[in-house]
Each structure stands twice: as structure tokens, then as C-alpha cells.
């Protein structure tokens, strides 16, 4: 039994540096998009734009309104959420190394505009 404890401690001591190196270093933005009645909105386009480089990443919400943009570096991002018939929303997010930020959004119906041309 004592030999087992020694082997266990030795294995833990050897594995500890490997686990420390395997820590999360990528950042991510995740969230959920709902309508005003709190129903999930599938098919919403989520665009994440780096403010420093202009690099753009997109995702589309699933049937539960969830989305996720991963493999982001640290920095400031603009998150734009759009669906036809709804007013778009924009949020600014600043990420650190290995940070995960949740951006939950409620979209309202877009205002209707009408124009009349008289000849």
C-alpha cells in the first residue's frame, strides 16, 4: 500500500508540469440569441471583428440560439448580431489570454419603413 502511494505521488509530480502547459490559452466569445418573448433564434449571423487587425470570424446560431467563436487572441472585438426582420445589435468585448466571454443578446423586431412615390 505504501508503494502505491509513492508511485501515485511520483506520477502526480511528473504530470503536474504537463497539465500546467495544457492550460487554455485561446480566447472565445459564446452566447445565446433570443427574441423579445425569450424564444431562441436559430439562423442568426454573429460576426466578430478584431478592432486591431480587422480580422473577421462568423458563426450562425443553432436551433437553441447558441453560438461560439473560438481560437481568438487577446484584444478588443466588435460583435455584431444580425437576422433579417430584426434590429441588429453590436457589442464591444475585450478578451484576455484564455478568456471566455459570454454575450447574451435579445433582438427586437426591426422598425418598418415605408416610402411612397407620387408621380
mmCIF file of N, CA and C in Angstrom:
data_model
loop_
_atom_site.group_PDB
_atom_site.id
_atom_site.type_symbol
_atom_site.label_atom_id
_atom_site.label_comp_id
_atom_site.label_asym_id
_atom_site.label_seq_id
_atom_site.Cartn_x
_atom_site.Cartn_y
_atom_site.Cartn_z
ATOM 1 N N UNK A 1 0.825 -1.190 0.000
ATOM 2 C CA UNK A 1 0.000 0.000 0.000
ATOM 3 C C UNK A 1 0.871 1.256 0.000
ATOM 4 N N UNK A 2 1.965 1.198 0.751
ATOM 5 C CA UNK A 2 2.861 2.345 0.813
ATOM 6 C C UNK A 2 3.534 2.566 -0.547
ATOM 7 N N UNK A 3 3.857 1.492 -1.242
ATOM 8 C CA UNK A 3 4.473 1.599 -2.565
ATOM 9 C C UNK A 3 3.499 2.238 -3.553
ATOM 10 N N UNK A 4 2.219 1.912 -3.411
ATOM 11 C CA UNK A 4 1.208 2.508 -4.288
ATOM 12 C C UNK A 4 1.136 4.020 -4.081
ATOM 13 N N UNK A 5 1.172 4.465 -2.834
ATOM 14 C CA UNK A 5 1.133 5.909 -2.552
ATOM 15 C C UNK A 5 2.348 6.615 -3.123
ATOM 16 N N UNK A 6 3.509 5.986 -3.006
ATOM 17 C CA UNK A 6 4.732 6.582 -3.536
ATOM 18 C C UNK A 6 4.638 6.695 -5.057
ATOM 19 N N UNK A 7 4.162 5.641 -5.723
ATOM 20 C CA UNK A 7 4.000 5.675 -7.174
ATOM 21 C C UNK A 7 2.977 6.734 -7.591
ATOM 22 N N UNK A 8 1.896 6.839 -6.838
ATOM 23 C CA UNK A 8 0.878 7.842 -7.150
ATOM 24 C C UNK A 8 1.447 9.255 -7.022
ATOM 25 N N UNK A 9 2.163 9.525 -5.961
ATOM 26 C CA UNK A 9 2.762 10.845 -5.766
ATOM 27 C C UNK A 9 3.797 11.139 -6.844
ATOM 28 N N UNK A 10 4.583 10.146 -7.213
ATOM 29 C CA UNK A 10 5.580 10.325 -8.262
ATOM 30 C C UNK A 10 4.907 10.643 -9.603
ATOM 31 N N UNK A 11 3.835 9.930 -9.921
ATOM 32 C CA UNK A 11 3.106 10.176 -11.166
ATOM 33 C C UNK A 11 2.489 11.579 -11.160
ATOM 34 N N UNK A 12 1.940 11.997 -10.034
ATOM 35 C CA UNK A 12 1.352 13.332 -9.938
ATOM 36 C C UNK A 12 2.425 14.400 -10.101
ATOM 37 N N UNK A 13 3.580 14.176 -9.523
ATOM 38 C CA UNK A 13 4.690 15.134 -9.619
ATOM 39 C C UNK A 13 5.169 15.261 -11.068
ATOM 40 N N UNK A 14 5.211 14.159 -11.792
ATOM 41 C CA UNK A 14 5.652 14.173 -13.187
ATOM 42 C C UNK A 14 4.589 14.798 -14.086
ATOM 43 N N UNK A 15 3.305 14.551 -13.803
ATOM 44 C CA UNK A 15 2.222 15.043 -14.659
ATOM 45 C C UNK A 15 1.903 16.518 -14.443
ATOM 46 N N UNK A 16 2.238 17.076 -13.303
ATOM 47 C CA UNK A 16 1.865 18.462 -12.984
ATOM 48 C C UNK A 16 2.376 19.477 -14.016
ATOM 49 N N UNK A 17 3.641 19.428 -14.442
ATOM 50 C CA UNK A 17 4.078 20.406 -15.450
ATOM 51 C C UNK A 17 3.341 20.261 -16.782
ATOM 52 N N UNK A 18 3.030 19.046 -17.178
ATOM 53 C CA UNK A 18 2.308 18.832 -18.430
ATOM 54 C C UNK A 18 0.907 19.427 -18.344
ATOM 55 N N UNK A 19 0.254 19.287 -17.209
ATOM 56 C CA UNK A 19 -1.077 19.863 -17.036
ATOM 57 C C UNK A 19 -1.027 21.384 -17.042
ATOM 58 N N UNK A 20 0.015 21.950 -16.465
ATOM 59 C CA UNK A 20 0.153 23.406 -16.455
ATOM 60 C C UNK A 20 0.342 23.940 -17.872
ATOM 61 N N UNK A 21 1.073 23.218 -18.701
ATOM 62 C CA UNK A 21 1.280 23.649 -20.076
ATOM 63 C C UNK A 21 0.027 23.495 -20.919
ATOM 64 N N UNK A 22 -0.872 22.616 -20.507
ATOM 65 C CA UNK A 22 -2.083 22.357 -21.284
ATOM 66 C C UNK A 22 -3.211 23.322 -20.944
ATOM 67 N N UNK A 23 -2.938 24.344 -20.162
ATOM 68 C CA UNK A 23 -3.974 25.302 -19.811
ATOM 69 C C UNK A 23 -4.506 26.014 -21.047
ATOM 70 N N UNK A 24 -5.733 26.458 -20.941
ATOM 71 C CA UNK A 24 -6.404 27.173 -22.027
ATOM 72 C C UNK A 24 -5.688 28.483 -22.338
ATOM 73 N N UNK A 25 -5.239 28.676 -23.583
ATOM 74 C CA UNK A 25 -4.611 29.936 -23.974
ATOM 75 C C UNK A 25 -5.422 30.670 -25.029
ATOM 76 N N UNK A 26 -6.333 29.980 -25.689
ATOM 77 C CA UNK A 26 -7.169 30.645 -26.685
ATOM 78 C C UNK A 26 -8.339 31.325 -25.987
ATOM 79 N N UNK A 27 -8.801 32.400 -26.577
ATOM 80 C CA UNK A 27 -9.968 33.104 -26.051
ATOM 81 C C UNK A 27 -11.168 32.783 -26.922
ATOM 82 N N UNK A 28 -12.351 33.017 -26.378
ATOM 83 C CA UNK A 28 -13.572 32.692 -27.121
ATOM 84 C C UNK A 28 -14.715 33.604 -26.716
ATOM 85 N N UNK A 29 -15.643 33.773 -27.641
ATOM 86 C CA UNK A 29 -16.876 34.510 -27.374
ATOM 87 C C UNK A 29 -18.022 33.553 -27.676
ATOM 88 N N UNK A 30 -18.866 33.341 -26.682
ATOM 89 C CA UNK A 30 -20.018 32.455 -26.834
ATOM 90 C C UNK A 30 -21.263 33.195 -26.358
ATOM 91 N N UNK A 31 -22.411 32.614 -26.618
ATOM 92 C CA UNK A 31 -23.634 33.225 -26.117
ATOM 93 C C UNK A 31 -24.872 32.618 -26.712
ATOM 94 N N UNK A 32 -25.953 33.334 -26.492
ATOM 95 C CA UNK A 32 -27.258 32.881 -26.960
ATOM 96 C C UNK A 32 -28.036 34.104 -27.426
ATOM 97 N N UNK A 33 -28.826 33.913 -28.492
ATOM 98 C CA UNK A 33 -29.634 35.000 -29.033
ATOM 99 C C UNK A 33 -31.105 34.609 -28.910
ATOM 100 N N UNK A 34 -31.888 35.521 -28.303
ATOM 101 C CA UNK A 34 -33.314 35.306 -28.079
ATOM 102 C C UNK A 34 -34.113 36.443 -28.701
ATOM 103 N N UNK A 35 -35.409 36.200 -28.920
ATOM 104 C CA UNK A 35 -36.275 37.302 -29.330
ATOM 105 C C UNK A 35 -36.877 37.941 -28.075
ATOM 106 N N UNK A 36 -37.765 38.900 -28.252
ATOM 107 C CA UNK A 36 -38.318 39.620 -27.100
ATOM 108 C C UNK A 36 -39.212 38.761 -26.219
ATOM 109 N N UNK A 37 -39.692 37.642 -26.742
ATOM 110 C CA UNK A 37 -40.509 36.731 -25.932
ATOM 111 C C UNK A 37 -39.646 35.654 -25.267
ATOM 112 N N UNK A 38 -38.324 35.811 -25.358
ATOM 113 C CA UNK A 38 -37.347 34.882 -24.777
ATOM 114 C C UNK A 38 -37.282 33.537 -25.500
ATOM 115 N N UNK A 39 -37.743 33.496 -26.750
ATOM 116 C CA UNK A 39 -37.626 32.292 -27.576
ATOM 117 C C UNK A 39 -36.288 32.324 -28.304
ATOM 118 N N UNK A 40 -35.673 31.160 -28.447
ATOM 119 C CA UNK A 40 -34.387 31.055 -29.138
ATOM 120 C C UNK A 40 -34.533 31.431 -30.602
ATOM 121 N N UNK A 41 -33.505 32.109 -31.129
ATOM 122 C CA UNK A 41 -33.493 32.495 -32.542
ATOM 123 C C UNK A 41 -32.412 31.706 -33.282
ATOM 124 N N UNK A 42 -32.799 30.687 -34.066
ATOM 125 C CA UNK A 42 -31.825 29.982 -34.895
ATOM 126 C C UNK A 42 -31.522 30.774 -36.161
ATOM 127 N N UNK A 43 -30.357 30.548 -36.749
ATOM 128 C CA UNK A 43 -30.012 31.156 -38.028
ATOM 129 C C UNK A 43 -29.541 32.594 -37.954
ATOM 130 N N UNK A 44 -29.218 33.076 -36.756
ATOM 131 C CA UNK A 44 -28.728 34.444 -36.591
ATOM 132 C C UNK A 44 -27.237 34.469 -36.934
ATOM 133 N N UNK A 45 -26.807 35.455 -37.720
ATOM 134 C CA UNK A 45 -25.394 35.598 -38.063
ATOM 135 C C UNK A 45 -24.702 36.423 -36.991
ATOM 136 N N UNK A 46 -23.629 35.856 -36.435
ATOM 137 C CA UNK A 46 -22.821 36.533 -35.422
ATOM 138 C C UNK A 46 -21.455 36.790 -36.044
ATOM 139 N N UNK A 47 -21.086 38.063 -36.153
ATOM 140 C CA UNK A 47 -19.814 38.448 -36.762
ATOM 141 C C UNK A 47 -18.927 39.058 -35.687
ATOM 142 N N UNK A 48 -17.724 38.516 -35.549
ATOM 143 C CA UNK A 48 -16.752 39.005 -34.574
ATOM 144 C C UNK A 48 -15.582 39.602 -35.348
ATOM 145 N N UNK A 49 -15.334 40.903 -35.135
ATOM 146 C CA UNK A 49 -14.292 41.623 -35.858
ATOM 147 C C UNK A 49 -13.253 42.150 -34.887
ATOM 148 N N UNK A 50 -11.979 41.813 -35.146
ATOM 149 C CA UNK A 50 -10.887 42.323 -34.317
ATOM 150 C C UNK A 50 -10.714 43.812 -34.583
ATOM 151 N N UNK A 51 -10.692 44.614 -33.525
ATOM 152 C CA UNK A 51 -10.536 46.055 -33.698
ATOM 153 C C UNK A 51 -9.107 46.427 -34.085
ATOM 154 N N UNK A 52 -8.146 45.575 -33.741
ATOM 155 C CA UNK A 52 -6.753 45.907 -34.057
ATOM 156 C C UNK A 52 -6.320 45.438 -35.441
ATOM 157 N N UNK A 53 -6.810 44.270 -35.886
ATOM 158 C CA UNK A 53 -6.362 43.725 -37.173
ATOM 159 C C UNK A 53 -7.425 43.768 -38.262
ATOM 160 N N UNK A 54 -8.692 43.912 -37.871
ATOM 161 C CA UNK A 54 -9.780 43.880 -38.846
ATOM 162 C C UNK A 54 -10.181 42.470 -39.256
ATOM 163 N N UNK A 55 -9.534 41.457 -38.671
ATOM 164 C CA UNK A 55 -9.871 40.065 -38.998
ATOM 165 C C UNK A 55 -11.314 39.785 -38.576
ATOM 166 N N UNK A 56 -12.037 39.033 -39.434
ATOM 167 C CA UNK A 56 -13.452 38.766 -39.208
ATOM 168 C C UNK A 56 -13.675 37.264 -39.068
ATOM 169 N N UNK A 57 -14.467 36.887 -38.077
ATOM 170 C CA UNK A 57 -14.892 35.495 -37.890
ATOM 171 C C UNK A 57 -16.399 35.507 -37.729
ATOM 172 N N UNK A 58 -17.072 34.509 -38.277
ATOM 173 C CA UNK A 58 -18.536 34.453 -38.172
ATOM 174 C C UNK A 58 -18.993 33.088 -37.679
ATOM 175 N N UNK A 59 -20.190 33.084 -37.126
ATOM 176 C CA UNK A 59 -20.861 31.855 -36.731
ATOM 177 C C UNK A 59 -22.356 32.098 -36.914
ATOM 178 N N UNK A 60 -23.125 31.021 -36.940
ATOM 179 C CA UNK A 60 -24.574 31.104 -37.066
ATOM 180 C C UNK A 60 -25.175 30.343 -35.893
ATOM 181 N N UNK A 61 -26.206 30.924 -35.269
ATOM 182 C CA UNK A 61 -26.804 30.274 -34.108
ATOM 183 C C UNK A 61 -27.488 28.961 -34.494
ATOM 184 N N UNK A 62 -27.448 28.021 -33.542
ATOM 185 C CA UNK A 62 -28.093 26.724 -33.752
ATOM 186 C C UNK A 62 -29.579 26.813 -33.382
ATOM 187 N N UNK A 63 -30.254 25.677 -33.325
ATOM 188 C CA UNK A 63 -31.702 25.662 -33.045
ATOM 189 C C UNK A 63 -32.061 26.203 -31.665
ATOM 190 N N UNK A 64 -31.100 26.207 -30.736
ATOM 191 C CA UNK A 64 -31.340 26.743 -29.398
ATOM 192 C C UNK A 64 -30.865 28.190 -29.269
ATOM 193 N N UNK A 65 -30.410 28.786 -30.381
ATOM 194 C CA UNK A 65 -29.952 30.165 -30.368
ATOM 195 C C UNK A 65 -28.526 30.336 -29.874
ATOM 196 N N UNK A 66 -27.786 29.242 -29.721
ATOM 197 C CA UNK A 66 -26.409 29.299 -29.218
ATOM 198 C C UNK A 66 -25.409 29.503 -30.348
ATOM 199 N N UNK A 67 -24.315 30.187 -30.026
ATOM 200 C CA UNK A 67 -23.225 30.375 -30.978
ATOM 201 C C UNK A 67 -21.902 30.348 -30.212
ATOM 202 N N UNK A 68 -20.809 30.206 -30.958
ATOM 203 C CA UNK A 68 -19.488 30.236 -30.342
ATOM 204 C C UNK A 68 -18.420 30.525 -31.379
ATOM 205 N N UNK A 69 -17.584 31.504 -31.069
ATOM 206 C CA UNK A 69 -16.449 31.839 -31.926
ATOM 207 C C UNK A 69 -15.204 31.596 -31.083
ATOM 208 N N UNK A 70 -14.380 30.636 -31.513
ATOM 209 C CA UNK A 70 -13.216 30.221 -30.732
ATOM 210 C C UNK A 70 -11.917 30.595 -31.440
ATOM 211 N N UNK A 71 -10.814 30.234 -30.811
ATOM 212 C CA UNK A 71 -9.471 30.484 -31.342
ATOM 213 C C UNK A 71 -9.201 31.969 -31.563
ATOM 214 N N UNK A 72 -9.683 32.796 -30.656
ATOM 215 C CA UNK A 72 -9.436 34.229 -30.738
ATOM 216 C C UNK A 72 -8.241 34.582 -29.864
ATOM 217 N N UNK A 73 -7.482 35.558 -30.291
ATOM 218 C CA UNK A 73 -6.376 36.051 -29.484
ATOM 219 C C UNK A 73 -6.869 37.118 -28.527
ATOM 220 N N UNK A 74 -6.021 37.535 -27.611
ATOM 221 C CA UNK A 74 -6.412 38.620 -26.722
ATOM 222 C C UNK A 74 -6.566 39.919 -27.500
ATOM 223 N N UNK A 75 -7.489 40.776 -27.063
ATOM 224 C CA UNK A 75 -7.692 42.056 -27.716
ATOM 225 C C UNK A 75 -9.141 42.481 -27.693
ATOM 226 N N UNK A 76 -9.438 43.586 -28.373
ATOM 227 C CA UNK A 76 -10.794 44.142 -28.431
ATOM 228 C C UNK A 76 -11.491 43.666 -29.700
ATOM 229 N N UNK A 77 -12.760 43.325 -29.565
ATOM 230 C CA UNK A 77 -13.561 42.818 -30.676
ATOM 231 C C UNK A 77 -14.918 43.509 -30.708
ATOM 232 N N UNK A 78 -15.444 43.677 -31.915
ATOM 233 C CA UNK A 78 -16.822 44.128 -32.103
ATOM 234 C C UNK A 78 -17.648 42.895 -32.476
ATOM 235 N N UNK A 79 -18.726 42.654 -31.750
ATOM 236 C CA UNK A 79 -19.616 41.531 -32.008
ATOM 237 C C UNK A 79 -20.912 42.101 -32.583
ATOM 238 N N UNK A 80 -21.228 41.719 -33.828
ATOM 239 C CA UNK A 80 -22.436 42.188 -34.491
ATOM 240 C C UNK A 80 -23.369 41.002 -34.686
ATOM 241 N N UNK A 81 -24.629 41.170 -34.278
ATOM 242 C CA UNK A 81 -25.609 40.095 -34.318
ATOM 243 C C UNK A 81 -26.770 40.546 -35.198
ATOM 244 N N UNK A 82 -27.025 39.771 -36.290
ATOM 245 C CA UNK A 82 -27.994 40.200 -37.296
ATOM 246 C C UNK A 82 -28.884 39.049 -37.770
ATOM 247 N N UNK A 83 -30.144 39.381 -37.959
ATOM 248 C CA UNK A 83 -31.110 38.455 -38.561
ATOM 249 C C UNK A 83 -32.150 39.300 -39.286
ATOM 250 N N UNK A 84 -32.457 38.927 -40.501
ATOM 251 C CA UNK A 84 -33.429 39.668 -41.301
ATOM 252 C C UNK A 84 -34.747 39.809 -40.533
ATOM 253 N N UNK A 85 -35.286 41.018 -40.519
ATOM 254 C CA UNK A 85 -36.537 41.294 -39.826
ATOM 255 C C UNK A 85 -36.349 41.760 -38.394
ATOM 256 N N UNK A 86 -35.109 41.705 -37.903
ATOM 257 C CA UNK A 86 -34.798 42.127 -36.535
ATOM 258 C C UNK A 86 -33.776 43.257 -36.573
ATOM 259 N N UNK A 87 -33.842 44.136 -35.593
ATOM 260 C CA UNK A 87 -32.858 45.214 -35.484
ATOM 261 C C UNK A 87 -31.521 44.615 -35.045
ATOM 262 N N UNK A 88 -30.426 44.900 -35.749
ATOM 263 C CA UNK A 88 -29.124 44.341 -35.375
ATOM 264 C C UNK A 88 -28.625 44.930 -34.058
ATOM 265 N N UNK A 89 -27.762 44.182 -33.379
ATOM 266 C CA UNK A 89 -27.145 44.640 -32.124
ATOM 267 C C UNK A 89 -25.634 44.518 -32.265
ATOM 268 N N UNK A 90 -24.916 45.445 -31.635
ATOM 269 C CA UNK A 90 -23.457 45.415 -31.633
ATOM 270 C C UNK A 90 -22.968 45.565 -30.201
ATOM 271 N N UNK A 91 -21.980 44.758 -29.840
ATOM 272 C CA UNK A 91 -21.372 44.820 -28.514
ATOM 273 C C UNK A 91 -19.862 44.841 -28.664
ATOM 274 N N UNK A 92 -19.177 45.558 -27.791
ATOM 275 C CA UNK A 92 -17.710 45.528 -27.765
ATOM 276 C C UNK A 92 -17.281 44.599 -26.637
ATOM 277 N N UNK A 93 -16.309 43.731 -26.949
ATOM 278 C CA UNK A 93 -15.803 42.766 -25.982
ATOM 279 C C UNK A 93 -14.282 42.855 -25.978
ATOM 280 N N UNK A 94 -13.684 42.890 -24.793
ATOM 281 C CA UNK A 94 -12.233 42.864 -24.660
ATOM 282 C C UNK A 94 -11.860 41.543 -23.999
ATOM 283 N N UNK A 95 -10.994 40.775 -24.675
ATOM 284 C CA UNK A 95 -10.593 39.458 -24.198
ATOM 285 C C UNK A 95 -9.145 39.453 -23.734
ATOM 286 N N UNK A 96 -8.892 38.735 -22.663
ATOM 287 C CA UNK A 96 -7.532 38.462 -22.220
ATOM 288 C C UNK A 96 -7.123 37.082 -22.702
ATOM 289 N N UNK A 97 -5.919 36.660 -22.380
ATOM 290 C CA UNK A 97 -5.423 35.344 -22.780
ATOM 291 C C UNK A 97 -6.254 34.257 -22.099
ATOM 292 N N UNK A 98 -6.783 33.352 -22.907
ATOM 293 C CA UNK A 98 -7.549 32.225 -22.378
ATOM 294 C C UNK A 98 -8.899 32.606 -21.798
ATOM 295 N N UNK A 99 -9.386 33.793 -22.076
ATOM 296 C CA UNK A 99 -10.647 34.260 -21.504
ATOM 297 C C UNK A 99 -11.817 33.845 -22.370
ATOM 298 N N UNK A 100 -12.904 33.482 -21.720
ATOM 299 C CA UNK A 100 -14.145 33.171 -22.405
ATOM 300 C C UNK A 100 -15.176 34.200 -21.966
ATOM 301 N N UNK A 101 -15.747 34.895 -22.925
ATOM 302 C CA UNK A 101 -16.741 35.942 -22.624
ATOM 303 C C UNK A 101 -18.081 35.513 -23.201
ATOM 304 N N UNK A 102 -19.131 35.631 -22.394
ATOM 305 C CA UNK A 102 -20.474 35.265 -22.830
ATOM 306 C C UNK A 102 -21.238 36.535 -23.195
ATOM 307 N N UNK A 103 -21.767 36.572 -24.421
ATOM 308 C CA UNK A 103 -22.542 37.721 -24.897
ATOM 309 C C UNK A 103 -23.946 37.218 -25.226
ATOM 310 N N UNK A 104 -24.871 37.511 -24.316
ATOM 311 C CA UNK A 104 -26.278 37.138 -24.496
ATOM 312 C C UNK A 104 -26.998 38.347 -25.083
ATOM 313 N N UNK A 105 -27.819 38.125 -26.112
ATOM 314 C CA UNK A 105 -28.476 39.241 -26.793
ATOM 315 C C UNK A 105 -29.949 38.929 -27.015
ATOM 316 N N UNK A 106 -30.766 39.962 -26.843
ATOM 317 C CA UNK A 106 -32.189 39.880 -27.173
ATOM 318 C C UNK A 106 -32.435 40.800 -28.360
ATOM 319 N N UNK A 107 -32.914 40.230 -29.456
ATOM 320 C CA UNK A 107 -33.195 41.029 -30.651
ATOM 321 C C UNK A 107 -34.663 41.425 -30.688
ATOM 322 N N UNK A 108 -34.899 42.690 -31.023
ATOM 323 C CA UNK A 108 -36.257 43.186 -31.203
ATOM 324 C C UNK A 108 -36.575 43.287 -32.683
ATOM 325 N N UNK A 109 -37.840 43.296 -32.993
ATOM 326 C CA UNK A 109 -38.283 43.404 -34.386
ATOM 327 C C UNK A 109 -37.831 44.752 -34.935
ATOM 328 N N UNK A 110 -37.337 44.736 -36.166
ATOM 329 C CA UNK A 110 -36.876 45.961 -36.817
ATOM 330 C C UNK A 110 -38.063 46.874 -37.104
ATOM 331 N N UNK A 111 -37.803 48.154 -37.058
ATOM 332 C CA UNK A 111 -38.851 49.122 -37.377
ATOM 333 C C UNK A 111 -39.169 49.036 -38.866
ATOM 334 N N UNK A 112 -40.429 49.108 -39.171
ATOM 335 C CA UNK A 112 -40.837 49.081 -40.576
ATOM 336 C C UNK A 112 -40.727 50.492 -41.152
ATOM 337 N N UNK A 113 -40.175 50.564 -42.338
ATOM 338 C CA UNK A 113 -40.103 51.849 -43.028
ATOM 339 C C UNK A 113 -40.880 51.717 -44.318
ATOM 340 N N UNK A 114 -41.523 52.781 -44.662
ATOM 341 C CA UNK A 114 -42.349 52.754 -45.861
ATOM 342 C C UNK A 114 -42.102 54.063 -46.611
ATOM 343 N N UNK A 115 -42.026 53.953 -47.926
ATOM 344 C CA UNK A 115 -41.887 55.170 -48.718
ATOM 345 C C UNK A 115 -42.923 55.147 -49.826
ATOM 346 N N UNK A 116 -43.420 56.335 -50.120
ATOM 347 C CA UNK A 116 -44.428 56.474 -51.160
ATOM 348 C C UNK A 116 -43.879 57.451 -52.190
ATOM 349 N N UNK A 117 -43.924 57.057 -53.449
ATOM 350 C CA UNK A 117 -43.503 57.931 -54.530
ATOM 351 C C UNK A 117 -44.734 58.337 -55.313
ATOM 352 N N UNK A 118 -44.924 59.649 -55.433
ATOM 353 C CA UNK A 118 -46.072 60.174 -56.172
ATOM 354 C C UNK A 118 -45.555 60.776 -57.460
ATOM 355 N N UNK A 119 -46.138 60.374 -58.565
ATOM 356 C CA UNK A 119 -45.776 60.922 -59.866
ATOM 357 C C UNK A 119 -46.840 61.856 -60.357
#
